[in-house]
mmCIF file of C-alpha atoms in Angstrom:
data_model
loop_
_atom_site.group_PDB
_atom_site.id
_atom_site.type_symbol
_atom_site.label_atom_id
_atom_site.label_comp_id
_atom_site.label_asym_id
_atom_site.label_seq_id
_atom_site.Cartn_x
_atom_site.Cartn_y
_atom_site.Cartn_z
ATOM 1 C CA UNK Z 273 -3.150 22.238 36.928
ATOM 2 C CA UNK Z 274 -4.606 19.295 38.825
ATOM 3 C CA UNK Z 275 -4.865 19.394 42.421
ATOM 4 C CA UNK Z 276 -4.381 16.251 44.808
ATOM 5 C CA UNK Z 277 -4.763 15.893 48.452
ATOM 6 C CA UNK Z 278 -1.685 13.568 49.620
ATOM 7 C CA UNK Z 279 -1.412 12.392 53.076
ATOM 8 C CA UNK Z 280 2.217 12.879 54.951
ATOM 9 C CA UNK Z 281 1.591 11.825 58.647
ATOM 10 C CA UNK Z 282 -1.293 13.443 59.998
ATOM 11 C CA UNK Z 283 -0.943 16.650 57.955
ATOM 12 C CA UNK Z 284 -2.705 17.107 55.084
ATOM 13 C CA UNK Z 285 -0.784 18.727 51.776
ATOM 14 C CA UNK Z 286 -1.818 19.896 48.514
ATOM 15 C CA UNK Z 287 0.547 19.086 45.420
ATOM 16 C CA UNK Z 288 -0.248 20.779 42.218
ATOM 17 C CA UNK Z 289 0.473 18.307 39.474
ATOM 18 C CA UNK Z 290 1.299 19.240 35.852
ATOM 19 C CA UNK Z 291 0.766 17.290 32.988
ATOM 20 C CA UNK Z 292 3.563 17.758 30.180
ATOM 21 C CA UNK Z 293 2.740 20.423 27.732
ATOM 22 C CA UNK Z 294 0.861 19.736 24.865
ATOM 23 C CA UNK Z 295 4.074 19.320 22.835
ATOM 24 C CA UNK Z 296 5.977 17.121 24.909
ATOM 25 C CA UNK Z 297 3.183 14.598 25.356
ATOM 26 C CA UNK Z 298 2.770 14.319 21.399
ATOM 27 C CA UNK Z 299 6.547 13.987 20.879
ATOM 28 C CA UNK Z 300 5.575 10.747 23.715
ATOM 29 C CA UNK Z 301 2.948 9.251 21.275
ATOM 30 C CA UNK Z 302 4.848 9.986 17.966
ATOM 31 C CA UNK Z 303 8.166 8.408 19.529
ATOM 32 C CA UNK Z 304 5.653 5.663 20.796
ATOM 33 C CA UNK Z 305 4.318 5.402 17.464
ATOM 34 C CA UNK Z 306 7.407 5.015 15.655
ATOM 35 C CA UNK Z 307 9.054 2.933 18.007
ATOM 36 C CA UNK Z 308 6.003 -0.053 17.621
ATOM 37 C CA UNK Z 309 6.512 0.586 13.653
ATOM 38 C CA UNK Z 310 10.531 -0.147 13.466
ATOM 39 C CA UNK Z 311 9.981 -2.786 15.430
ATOM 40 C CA UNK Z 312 7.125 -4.240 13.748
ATOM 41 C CA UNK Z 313 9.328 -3.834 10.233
ATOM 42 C CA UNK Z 314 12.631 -5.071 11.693
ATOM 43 C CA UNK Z 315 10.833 -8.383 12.564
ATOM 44 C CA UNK Z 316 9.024 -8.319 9.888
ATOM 45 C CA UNK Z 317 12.048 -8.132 7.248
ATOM 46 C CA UNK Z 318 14.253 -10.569 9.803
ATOM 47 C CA UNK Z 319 12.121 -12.925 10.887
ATOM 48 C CA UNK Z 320 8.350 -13.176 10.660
ATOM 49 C CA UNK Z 321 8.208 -12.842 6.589
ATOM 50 C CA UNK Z 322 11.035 -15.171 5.721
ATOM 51 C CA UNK Z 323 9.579 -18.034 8.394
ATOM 52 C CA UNK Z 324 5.902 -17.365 6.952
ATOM 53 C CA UNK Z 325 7.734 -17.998 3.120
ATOM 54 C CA UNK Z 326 9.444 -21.134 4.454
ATOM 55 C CA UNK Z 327 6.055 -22.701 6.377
ATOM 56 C CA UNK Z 328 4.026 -21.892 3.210
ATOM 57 C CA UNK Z 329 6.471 -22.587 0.999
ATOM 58 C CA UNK Z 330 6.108 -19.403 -1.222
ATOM 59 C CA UNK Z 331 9.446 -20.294 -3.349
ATOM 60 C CA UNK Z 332 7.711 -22.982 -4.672
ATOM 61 C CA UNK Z 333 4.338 -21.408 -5.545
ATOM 62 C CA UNK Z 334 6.431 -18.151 -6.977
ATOM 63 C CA UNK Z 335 7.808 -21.298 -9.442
ATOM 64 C CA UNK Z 336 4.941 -22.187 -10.168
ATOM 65 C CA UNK Z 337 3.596 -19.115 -10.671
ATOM 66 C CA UNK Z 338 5.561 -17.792 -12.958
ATOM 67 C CA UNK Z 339 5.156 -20.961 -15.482
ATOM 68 C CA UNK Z 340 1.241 -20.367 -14.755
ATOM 69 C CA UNK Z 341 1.616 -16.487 -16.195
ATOM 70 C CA UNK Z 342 4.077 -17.354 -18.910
ATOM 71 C CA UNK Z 343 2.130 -20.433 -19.903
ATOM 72 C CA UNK Z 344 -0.946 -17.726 -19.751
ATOM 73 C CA UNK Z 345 0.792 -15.456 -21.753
ATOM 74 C CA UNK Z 346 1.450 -18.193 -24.516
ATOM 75 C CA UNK Z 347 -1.780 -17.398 -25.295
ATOM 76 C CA UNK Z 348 -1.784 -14.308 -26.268
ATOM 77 C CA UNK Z 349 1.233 -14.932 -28.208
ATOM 78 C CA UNK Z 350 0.416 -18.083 -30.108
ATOM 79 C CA UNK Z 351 -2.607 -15.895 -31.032
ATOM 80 C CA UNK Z 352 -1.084 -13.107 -32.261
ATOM 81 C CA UNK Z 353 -2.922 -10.804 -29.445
ATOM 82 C CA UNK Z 354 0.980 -10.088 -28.004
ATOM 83 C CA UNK Z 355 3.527 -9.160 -30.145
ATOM 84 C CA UNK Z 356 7.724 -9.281 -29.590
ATOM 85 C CA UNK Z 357 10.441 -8.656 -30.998
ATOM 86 C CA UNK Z 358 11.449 -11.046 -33.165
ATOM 87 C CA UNK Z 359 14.992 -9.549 -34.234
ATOM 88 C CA UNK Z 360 16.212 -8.876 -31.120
ATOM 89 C CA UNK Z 361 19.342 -10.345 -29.854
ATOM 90 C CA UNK Z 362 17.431 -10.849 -26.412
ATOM 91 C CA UNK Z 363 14.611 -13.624 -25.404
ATOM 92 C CA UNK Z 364 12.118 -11.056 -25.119
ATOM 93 C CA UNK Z 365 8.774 -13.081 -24.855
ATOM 94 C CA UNK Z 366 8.188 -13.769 -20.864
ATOM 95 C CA UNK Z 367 9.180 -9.562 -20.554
ATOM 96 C CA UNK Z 368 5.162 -9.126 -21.174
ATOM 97 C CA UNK Z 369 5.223 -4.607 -20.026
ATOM 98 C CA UNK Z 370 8.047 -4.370 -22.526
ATOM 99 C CA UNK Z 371 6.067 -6.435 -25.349
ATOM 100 C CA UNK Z 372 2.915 -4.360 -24.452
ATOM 101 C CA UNK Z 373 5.006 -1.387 -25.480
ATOM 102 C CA UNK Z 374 5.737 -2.917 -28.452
ATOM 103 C CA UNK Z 375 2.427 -4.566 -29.248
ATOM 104 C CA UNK Z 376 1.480 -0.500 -29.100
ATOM 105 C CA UNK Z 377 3.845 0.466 -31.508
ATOM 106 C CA UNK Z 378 3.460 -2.144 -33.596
ATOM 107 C CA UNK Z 379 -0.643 -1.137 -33.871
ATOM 108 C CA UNK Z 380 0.415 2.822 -34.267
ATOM 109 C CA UNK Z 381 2.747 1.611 -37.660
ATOM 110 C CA UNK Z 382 -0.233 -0.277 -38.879
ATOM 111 C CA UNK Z 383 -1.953 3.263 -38.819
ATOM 112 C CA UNK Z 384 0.519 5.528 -39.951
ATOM 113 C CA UNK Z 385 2.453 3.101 -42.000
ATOM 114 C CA UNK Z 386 0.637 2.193 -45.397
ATOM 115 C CA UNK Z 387 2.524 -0.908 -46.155
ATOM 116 C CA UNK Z 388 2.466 -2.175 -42.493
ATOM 117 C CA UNK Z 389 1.248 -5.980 -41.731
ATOM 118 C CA UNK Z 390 -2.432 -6.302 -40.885
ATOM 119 C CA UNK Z 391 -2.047 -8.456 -37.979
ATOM 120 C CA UNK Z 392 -0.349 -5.294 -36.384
ATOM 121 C CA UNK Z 393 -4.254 -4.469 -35.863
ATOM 122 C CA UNK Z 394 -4.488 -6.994 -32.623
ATOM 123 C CA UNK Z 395 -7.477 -5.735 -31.469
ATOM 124 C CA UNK Z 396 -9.365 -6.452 -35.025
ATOM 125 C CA UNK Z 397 -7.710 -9.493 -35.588
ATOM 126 C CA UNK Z 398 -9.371 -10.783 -32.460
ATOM 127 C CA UNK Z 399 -12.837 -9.497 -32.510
ATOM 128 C CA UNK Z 400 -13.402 -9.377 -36.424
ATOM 129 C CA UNK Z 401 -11.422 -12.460 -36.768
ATOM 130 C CA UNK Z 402 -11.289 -14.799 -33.943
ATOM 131 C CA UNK Z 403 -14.371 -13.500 -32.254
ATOM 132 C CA UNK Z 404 -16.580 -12.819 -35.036
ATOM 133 C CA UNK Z 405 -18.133 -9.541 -33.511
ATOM 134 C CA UNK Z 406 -17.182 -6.478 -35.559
ATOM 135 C CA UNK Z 407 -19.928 -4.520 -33.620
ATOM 136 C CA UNK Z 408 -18.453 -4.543 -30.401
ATOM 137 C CA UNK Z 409 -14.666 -4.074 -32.101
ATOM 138 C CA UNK Z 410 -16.711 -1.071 -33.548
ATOM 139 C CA UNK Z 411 -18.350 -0.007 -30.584
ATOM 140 C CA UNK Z 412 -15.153 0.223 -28.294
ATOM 141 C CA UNK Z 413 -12.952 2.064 -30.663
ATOM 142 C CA UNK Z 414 -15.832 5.012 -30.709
ATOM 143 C CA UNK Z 415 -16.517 4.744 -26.947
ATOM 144 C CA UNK Z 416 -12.057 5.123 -26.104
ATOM 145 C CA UNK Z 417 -12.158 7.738 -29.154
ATOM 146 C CA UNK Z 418 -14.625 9.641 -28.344
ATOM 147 C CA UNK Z 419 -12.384 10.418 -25.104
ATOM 148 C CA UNK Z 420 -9.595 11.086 -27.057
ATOM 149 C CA UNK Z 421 -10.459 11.718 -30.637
ATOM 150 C CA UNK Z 422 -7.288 10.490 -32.114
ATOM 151 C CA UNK Z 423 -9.511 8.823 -35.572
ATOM 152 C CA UNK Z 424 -11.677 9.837 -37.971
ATOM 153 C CA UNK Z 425 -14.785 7.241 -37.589
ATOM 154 C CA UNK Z 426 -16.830 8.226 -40.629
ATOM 155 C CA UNK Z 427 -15.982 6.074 -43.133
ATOM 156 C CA UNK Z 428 -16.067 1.321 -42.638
ATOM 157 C CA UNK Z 429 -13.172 1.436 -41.167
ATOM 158 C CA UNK Z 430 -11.093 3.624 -38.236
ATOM 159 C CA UNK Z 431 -8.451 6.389 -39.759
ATOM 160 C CA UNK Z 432 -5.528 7.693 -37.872
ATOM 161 C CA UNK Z 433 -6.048 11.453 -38.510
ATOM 162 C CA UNK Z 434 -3.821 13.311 -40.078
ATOM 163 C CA UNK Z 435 -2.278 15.551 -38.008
ATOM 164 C CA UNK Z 436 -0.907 12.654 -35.350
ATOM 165 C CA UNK Z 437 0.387 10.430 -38.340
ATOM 166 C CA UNK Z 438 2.654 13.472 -38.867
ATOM 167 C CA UNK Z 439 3.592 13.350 -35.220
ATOM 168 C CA UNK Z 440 3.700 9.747 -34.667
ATOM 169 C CA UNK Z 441 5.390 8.815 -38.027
ATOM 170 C CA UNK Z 442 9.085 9.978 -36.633
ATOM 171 C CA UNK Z 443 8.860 6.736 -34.845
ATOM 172 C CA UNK Z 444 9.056 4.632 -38.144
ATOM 173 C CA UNK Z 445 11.719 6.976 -40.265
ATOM 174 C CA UNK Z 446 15.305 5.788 -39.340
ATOM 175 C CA UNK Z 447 17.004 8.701 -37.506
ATOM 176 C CA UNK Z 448 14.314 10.461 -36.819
ATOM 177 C CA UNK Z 449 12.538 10.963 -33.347
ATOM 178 C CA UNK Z 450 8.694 11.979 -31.594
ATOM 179 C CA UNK Z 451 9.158 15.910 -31.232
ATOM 180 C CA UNK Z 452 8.097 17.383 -27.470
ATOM 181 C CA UNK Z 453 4.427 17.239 -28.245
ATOM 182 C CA UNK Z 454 4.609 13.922 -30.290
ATOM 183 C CA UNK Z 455 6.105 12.164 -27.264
ATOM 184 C CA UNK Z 456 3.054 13.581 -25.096
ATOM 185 C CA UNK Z 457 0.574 12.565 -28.061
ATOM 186 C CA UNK Z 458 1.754 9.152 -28.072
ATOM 187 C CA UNK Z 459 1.945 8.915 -24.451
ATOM 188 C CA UNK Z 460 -1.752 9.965 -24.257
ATOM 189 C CA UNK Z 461 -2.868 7.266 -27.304
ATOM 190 C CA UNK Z 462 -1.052 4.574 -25.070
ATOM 191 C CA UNK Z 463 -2.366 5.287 -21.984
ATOM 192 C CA UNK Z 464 -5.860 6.510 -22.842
ATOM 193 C CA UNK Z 465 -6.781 4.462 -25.855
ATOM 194 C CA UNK Z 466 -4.420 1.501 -26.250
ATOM 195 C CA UNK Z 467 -4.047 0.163 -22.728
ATOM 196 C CA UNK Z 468 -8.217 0.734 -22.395
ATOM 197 C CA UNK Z 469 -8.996 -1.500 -25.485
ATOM 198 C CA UNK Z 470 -6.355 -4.023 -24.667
ATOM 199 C CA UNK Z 471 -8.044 -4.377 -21.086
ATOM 200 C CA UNK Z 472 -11.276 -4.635 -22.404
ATOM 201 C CA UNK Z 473 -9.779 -7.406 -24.827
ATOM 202 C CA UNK Z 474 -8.561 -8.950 -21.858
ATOM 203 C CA UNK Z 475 -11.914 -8.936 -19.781
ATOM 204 C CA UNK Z 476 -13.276 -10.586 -23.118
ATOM 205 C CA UNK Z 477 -10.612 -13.164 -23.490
ATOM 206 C CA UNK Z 478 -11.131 -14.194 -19.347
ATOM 207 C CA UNK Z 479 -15.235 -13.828 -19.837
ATOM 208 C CA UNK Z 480 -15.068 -16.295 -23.528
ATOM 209 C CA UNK Z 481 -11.659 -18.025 -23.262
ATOM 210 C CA UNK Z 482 -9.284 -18.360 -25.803
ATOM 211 C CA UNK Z 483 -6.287 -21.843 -26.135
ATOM 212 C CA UNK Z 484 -3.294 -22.513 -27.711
ATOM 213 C CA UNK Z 485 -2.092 -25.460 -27.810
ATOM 214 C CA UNK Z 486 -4.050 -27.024 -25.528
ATOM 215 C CA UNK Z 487 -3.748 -24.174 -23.069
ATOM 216 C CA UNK Z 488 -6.596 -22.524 -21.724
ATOM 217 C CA UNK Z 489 -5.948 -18.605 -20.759
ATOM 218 C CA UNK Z 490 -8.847 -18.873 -18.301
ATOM 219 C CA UNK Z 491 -7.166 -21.646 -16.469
ATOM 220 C CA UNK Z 492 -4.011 -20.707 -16.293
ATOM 221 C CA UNK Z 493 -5.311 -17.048 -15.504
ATOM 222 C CA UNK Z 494 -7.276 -18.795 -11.955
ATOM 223 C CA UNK Z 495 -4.588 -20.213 -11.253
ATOM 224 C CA UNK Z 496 -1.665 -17.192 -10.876
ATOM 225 C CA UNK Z 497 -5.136 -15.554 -9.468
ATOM 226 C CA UNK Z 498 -4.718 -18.232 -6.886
ATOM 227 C CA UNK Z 499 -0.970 -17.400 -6.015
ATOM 228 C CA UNK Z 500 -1.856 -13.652 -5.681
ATOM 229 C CA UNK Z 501 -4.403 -14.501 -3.169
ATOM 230 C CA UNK Z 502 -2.296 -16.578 -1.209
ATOM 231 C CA UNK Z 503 0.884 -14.108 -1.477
ATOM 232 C CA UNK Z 504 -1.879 -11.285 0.017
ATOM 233 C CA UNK Z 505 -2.554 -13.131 2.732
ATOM 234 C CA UNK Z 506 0.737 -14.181 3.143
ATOM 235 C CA UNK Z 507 1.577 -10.515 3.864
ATOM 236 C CA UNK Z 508 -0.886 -9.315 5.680
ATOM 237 C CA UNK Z 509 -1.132 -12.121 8.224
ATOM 238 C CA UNK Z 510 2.826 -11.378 8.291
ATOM 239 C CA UNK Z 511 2.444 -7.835 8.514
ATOM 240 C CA UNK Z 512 -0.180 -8.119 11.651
ATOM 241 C CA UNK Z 513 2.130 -10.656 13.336
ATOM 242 C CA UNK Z 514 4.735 -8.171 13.002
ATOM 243 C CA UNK Z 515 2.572 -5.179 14.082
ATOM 244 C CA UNK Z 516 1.461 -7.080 17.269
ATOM 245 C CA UNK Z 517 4.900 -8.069 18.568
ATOM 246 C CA UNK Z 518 6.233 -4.713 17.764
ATOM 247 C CA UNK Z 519 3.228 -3.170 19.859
ATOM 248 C CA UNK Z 520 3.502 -5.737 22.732
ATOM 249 C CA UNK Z 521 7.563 -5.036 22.826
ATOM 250 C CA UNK Z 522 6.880 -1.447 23.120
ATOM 251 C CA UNK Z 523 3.634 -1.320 25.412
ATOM 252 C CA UNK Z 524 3.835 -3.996 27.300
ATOM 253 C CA UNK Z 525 7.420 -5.644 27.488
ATOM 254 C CA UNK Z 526 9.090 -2.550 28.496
ATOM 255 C CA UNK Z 527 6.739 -1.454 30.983
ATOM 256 C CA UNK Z 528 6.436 -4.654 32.629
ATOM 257 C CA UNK Z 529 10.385 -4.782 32.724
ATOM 258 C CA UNK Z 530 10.970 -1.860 34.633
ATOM 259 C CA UNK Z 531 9.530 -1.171 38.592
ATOM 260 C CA UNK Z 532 8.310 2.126 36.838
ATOM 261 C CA UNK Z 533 5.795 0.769 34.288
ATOM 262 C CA UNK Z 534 7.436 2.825 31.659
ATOM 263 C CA UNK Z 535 7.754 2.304 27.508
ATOM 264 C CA UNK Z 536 11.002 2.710 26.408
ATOM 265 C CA UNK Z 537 10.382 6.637 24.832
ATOM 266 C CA UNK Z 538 9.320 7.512 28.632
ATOM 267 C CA UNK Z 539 12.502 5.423 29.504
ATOM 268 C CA UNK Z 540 14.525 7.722 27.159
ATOM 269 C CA UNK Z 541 12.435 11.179 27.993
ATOM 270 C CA UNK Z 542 12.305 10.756 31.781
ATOM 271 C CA UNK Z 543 8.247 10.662 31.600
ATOM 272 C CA UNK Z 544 6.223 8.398 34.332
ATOM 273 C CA UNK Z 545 2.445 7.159 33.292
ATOM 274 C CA UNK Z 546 0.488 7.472 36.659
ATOM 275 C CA UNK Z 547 -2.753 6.170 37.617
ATOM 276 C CA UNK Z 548 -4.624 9.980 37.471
ATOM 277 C CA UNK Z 549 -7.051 8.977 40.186
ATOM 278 C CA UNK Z 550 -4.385 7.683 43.257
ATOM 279 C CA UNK Z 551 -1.345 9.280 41.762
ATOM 280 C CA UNK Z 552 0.896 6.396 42.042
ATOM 281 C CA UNK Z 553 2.479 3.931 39.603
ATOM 282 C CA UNK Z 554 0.478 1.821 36.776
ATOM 283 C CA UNK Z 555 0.079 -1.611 38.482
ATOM 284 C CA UNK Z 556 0.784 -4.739 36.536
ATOM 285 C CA UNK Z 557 -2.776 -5.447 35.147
ATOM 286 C CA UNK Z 558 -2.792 -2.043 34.009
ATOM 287 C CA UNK Z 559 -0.585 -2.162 30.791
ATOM 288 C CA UNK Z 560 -3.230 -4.550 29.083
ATOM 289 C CA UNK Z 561 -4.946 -1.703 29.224
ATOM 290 C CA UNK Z 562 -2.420 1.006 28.015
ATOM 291 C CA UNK Z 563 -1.380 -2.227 25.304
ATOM 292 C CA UNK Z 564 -4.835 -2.446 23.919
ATOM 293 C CA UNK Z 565 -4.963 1.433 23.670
ATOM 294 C CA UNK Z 566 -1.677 1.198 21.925
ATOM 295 C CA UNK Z 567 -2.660 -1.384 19.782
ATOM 296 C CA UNK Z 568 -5.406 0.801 18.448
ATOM 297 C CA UNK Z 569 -3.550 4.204 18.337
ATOM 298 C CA UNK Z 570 -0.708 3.011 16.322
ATOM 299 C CA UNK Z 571 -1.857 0.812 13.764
ATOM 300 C CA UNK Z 572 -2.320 3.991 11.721
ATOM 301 C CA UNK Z 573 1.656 2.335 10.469
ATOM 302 C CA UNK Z 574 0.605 -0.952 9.578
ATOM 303 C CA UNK Z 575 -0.218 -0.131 6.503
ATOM 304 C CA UNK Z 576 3.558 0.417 5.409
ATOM 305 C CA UNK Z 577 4.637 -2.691 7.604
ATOM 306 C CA UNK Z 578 5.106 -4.783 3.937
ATOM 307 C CA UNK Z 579 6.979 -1.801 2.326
ATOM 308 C CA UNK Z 580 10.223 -3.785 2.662
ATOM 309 C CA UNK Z 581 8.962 -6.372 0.286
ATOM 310 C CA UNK Z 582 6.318 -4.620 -2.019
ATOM 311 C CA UNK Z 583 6.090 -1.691 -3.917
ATOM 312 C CA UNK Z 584 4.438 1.416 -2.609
ATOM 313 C CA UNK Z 585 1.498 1.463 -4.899
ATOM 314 C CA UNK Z 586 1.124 -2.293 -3.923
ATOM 315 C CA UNK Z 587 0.545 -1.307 -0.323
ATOM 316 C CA UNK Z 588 -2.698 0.095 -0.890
ATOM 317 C CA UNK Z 589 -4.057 -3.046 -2.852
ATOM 318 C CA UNK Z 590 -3.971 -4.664 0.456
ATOM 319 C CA UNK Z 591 -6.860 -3.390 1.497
ATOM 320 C CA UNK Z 592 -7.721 -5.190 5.105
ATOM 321 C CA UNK Z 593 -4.291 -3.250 6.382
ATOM 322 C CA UNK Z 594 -5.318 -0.041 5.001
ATOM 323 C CA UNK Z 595 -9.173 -0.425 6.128
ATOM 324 C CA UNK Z 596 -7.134 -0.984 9.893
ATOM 325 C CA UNK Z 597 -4.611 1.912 9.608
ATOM 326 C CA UNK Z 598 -7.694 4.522 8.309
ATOM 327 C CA UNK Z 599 -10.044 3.734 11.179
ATOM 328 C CA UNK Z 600 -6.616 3.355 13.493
ATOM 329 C CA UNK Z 601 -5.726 7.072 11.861
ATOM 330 C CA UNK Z 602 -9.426 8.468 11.977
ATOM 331 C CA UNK Z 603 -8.930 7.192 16.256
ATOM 332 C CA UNK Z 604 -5.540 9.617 16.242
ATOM 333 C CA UNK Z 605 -7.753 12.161 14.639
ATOM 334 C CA UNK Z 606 -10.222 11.975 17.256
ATOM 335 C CA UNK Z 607 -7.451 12.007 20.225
ATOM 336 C CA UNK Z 608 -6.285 15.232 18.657
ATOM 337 C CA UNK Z 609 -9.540 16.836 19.022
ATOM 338 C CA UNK Z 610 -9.496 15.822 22.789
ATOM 339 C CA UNK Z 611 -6.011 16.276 23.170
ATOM 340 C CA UNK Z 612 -6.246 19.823 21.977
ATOM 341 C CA UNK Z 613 -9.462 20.802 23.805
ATOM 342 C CA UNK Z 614 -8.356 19.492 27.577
ATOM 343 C CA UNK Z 615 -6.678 21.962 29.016
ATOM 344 C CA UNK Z 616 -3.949 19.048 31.030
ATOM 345 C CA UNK Z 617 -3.036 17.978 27.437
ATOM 346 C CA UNK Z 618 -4.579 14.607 28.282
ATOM 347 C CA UNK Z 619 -5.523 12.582 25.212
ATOM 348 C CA UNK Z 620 -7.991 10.188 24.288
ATOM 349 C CA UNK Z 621 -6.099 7.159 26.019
ATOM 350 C CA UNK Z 622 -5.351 8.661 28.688
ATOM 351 C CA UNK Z 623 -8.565 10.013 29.862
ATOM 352 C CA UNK Z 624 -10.026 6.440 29.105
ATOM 353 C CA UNK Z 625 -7.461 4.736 30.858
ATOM 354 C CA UNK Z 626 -7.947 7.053 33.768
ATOM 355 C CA UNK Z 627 -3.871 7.929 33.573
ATOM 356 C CA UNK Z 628 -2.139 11.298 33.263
ATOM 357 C CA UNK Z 629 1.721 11.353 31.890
ATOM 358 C CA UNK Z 630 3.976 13.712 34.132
ATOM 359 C CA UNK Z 631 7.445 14.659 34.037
ATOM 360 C CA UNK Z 632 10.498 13.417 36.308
ATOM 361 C CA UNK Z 633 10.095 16.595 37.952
ATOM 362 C CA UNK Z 634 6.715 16.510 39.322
ATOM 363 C CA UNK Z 635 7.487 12.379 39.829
ATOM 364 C CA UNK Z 636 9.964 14.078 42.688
ATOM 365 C CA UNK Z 637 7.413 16.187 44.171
ATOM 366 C CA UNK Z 638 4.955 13.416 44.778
ATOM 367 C CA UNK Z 639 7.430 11.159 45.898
ATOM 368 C CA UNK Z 640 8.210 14.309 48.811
ATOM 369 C CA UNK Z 641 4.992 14.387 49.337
ATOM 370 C CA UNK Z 642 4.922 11.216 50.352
ATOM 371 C CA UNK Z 643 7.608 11.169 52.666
ATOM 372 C CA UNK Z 644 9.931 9.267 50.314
ATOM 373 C CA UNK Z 645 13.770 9.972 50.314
ATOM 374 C CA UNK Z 646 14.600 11.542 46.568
#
């Protein structure tokens, strides 16, 4: 309980002013908080996104992106480093994850399969025979086995061991199909072995080069590394546009609207911000205060601010918004501490603003105090 002299006249009273309990002033930040973030995502998916695509002119670049990777890709193709499906009904050779797959499958039945074609092996092909460097080929496959321990290493050459050409040859007998633990096997050999060598292939390839007719991989791989740059920045100079406007709408729009100074979640829950050391009203050049405070307290959401357009995994590749929302988060974390130990239930922006939220309630006994008509 805080305790304010207010003059009435000549005599002198006491009011006893209550902050809101604990739990109503978090409900205030969390509606606060989400408010800014469906407002910063609304105009981000509406407006600020689609007018940052149109002034860059990101429908262009995504053209010309996508020849860059598939020209890229050629590559590994006209190399025989990518294998497809040649007997398909479909155009499968721009659908690279789904060629990977097969690439994999293709180097298990080279394995397992005693009559399978030799340039199955892709990863020998290039380092014995384009590269020239069978002890680095070597060295890799013992570095990813000895993880995983799917060969037998002893002899010149690598061995698929027995016991997982049993369970991997279902996938090359007509009919037949990977039992329970075959289909975790295989998933283990393609995630843990395959996937490694073929990105350390990779980080060869981009380190030495490698053309096809007349097309460099290196080139063509700086310049769709180009586009990704410019489509990060795209969206996170979108996503703080959008995170700004949503946090001016909510902390300083809507307060400077109304007589009261009041967001639109104290609008909604009949809760008045006063200044804690005259108990009256925020004035006008107060809510650049209460916006920057806002500013910092909420960005803990613009992080997810892009969801509408990216992938949730993507999100955290971005990292200058998710540097902003941890240290924004690790401030909420802080205000908790405070928040919990003041016995008014005053948090971290509050005390440093010098303002204390109260209820409609005690809003009336003030304004009595006063001498006002309620």
């Amino acid at each position: 309980m805080l305790d304010y002299d207010v003059a009435k006249k000549e005599e002198p009273k006491v009011v006893n002013i209550y902050p809101l309990k604990k739990s109503r002033r978090a409900l205030l930040f969390l509606a606060d908080f989400f408010l800014v973030f469906i407002f910063g995502i609304t105009l981000y998916a509406l407006a600020v996104c689609p007018l940052g695509d149109l002034i860059f002119n990101m429908e262009a670049q995504e053209t010309q992106y996508v020849e860059d990777a598939n020209a890229r890709d050629s590559v590994l193709y006209g190399n025989s480093l990518l294998l497809y499906d040649q007997d398909s009904s479909q155009t499968t050779i721009y659908y690279y994850s789904a060629n990977l797959e097969y690439t994999c499958e293709r180097f298990v039945e080279y394995y397992v399969v005693d009559d399978s074609s030799q340039s199955y092996e892709v990863f020998a092909h290039y380092y014995l025979d384009i590269e020239g460097d069978e002890e680095t080929y070597l060295g890799l496959f013992a570095d990813l086995d000895s993880k995983t321990s799917f060969f037998d290493l002893t002899g010149s050459t690598p061995v698929l061991k027995n016991s997982y050409k049993n369970y991997f040859s279902a996938l090359f007998t007509p009919g037949d199909s990977l039992t329970e633990a075959g289909e975790s096997y295989y998933s283990s050999f393609q995630n843990d072995f395959f996937l490694r060598f073929y990105s350390e292939m990779l980080t060869s390839i981009q380190k030495n080069d490698l053309t096809y007719a007349g097309i460099s991989y290196v080139e063509m791989q700086n310049a769709v590394n180009a586009y990704l740059s410019n489509y990060d920045a795209l969206l996170i100079g979108c996503s703080m546009v959008s995170y700004l406007l949503g946090v001016f709408i909510v902390h300083g729009l809507f307060p400077l609207l109304n007589k009261d100074r009041k967001t639109l979640s104290m609008l909604a829950l009949r809760y008045t911000r006063l200044d804690s050391s005259k108990l009256i009203l925020l004035k006008k050049r107060q809510i650049p205060v209460q916006l920057v405070y806002g500013m910092a307290f909420d960005a803990a959401s613009l992080m997810f601010i892009p969801i509408v357009s990216i992938s949730f995994n993507y999100l955290f590749s971005l990292s200058v918004l998710f540097i902003l929302s941890l240290v924004s988060l690790g401030l909420i974390l802080v205000s908790t501490i405070f928040f919990a130990a003041d016995p008014y239930g005053r948090t971290l922006s509050d005390r440093l603003s010098f303002s204390v939220v109260v209820d409609e309630e005690t809003m009336e006994q003030i304004y009595r105090a006063k001498g006002y008509e309620v």
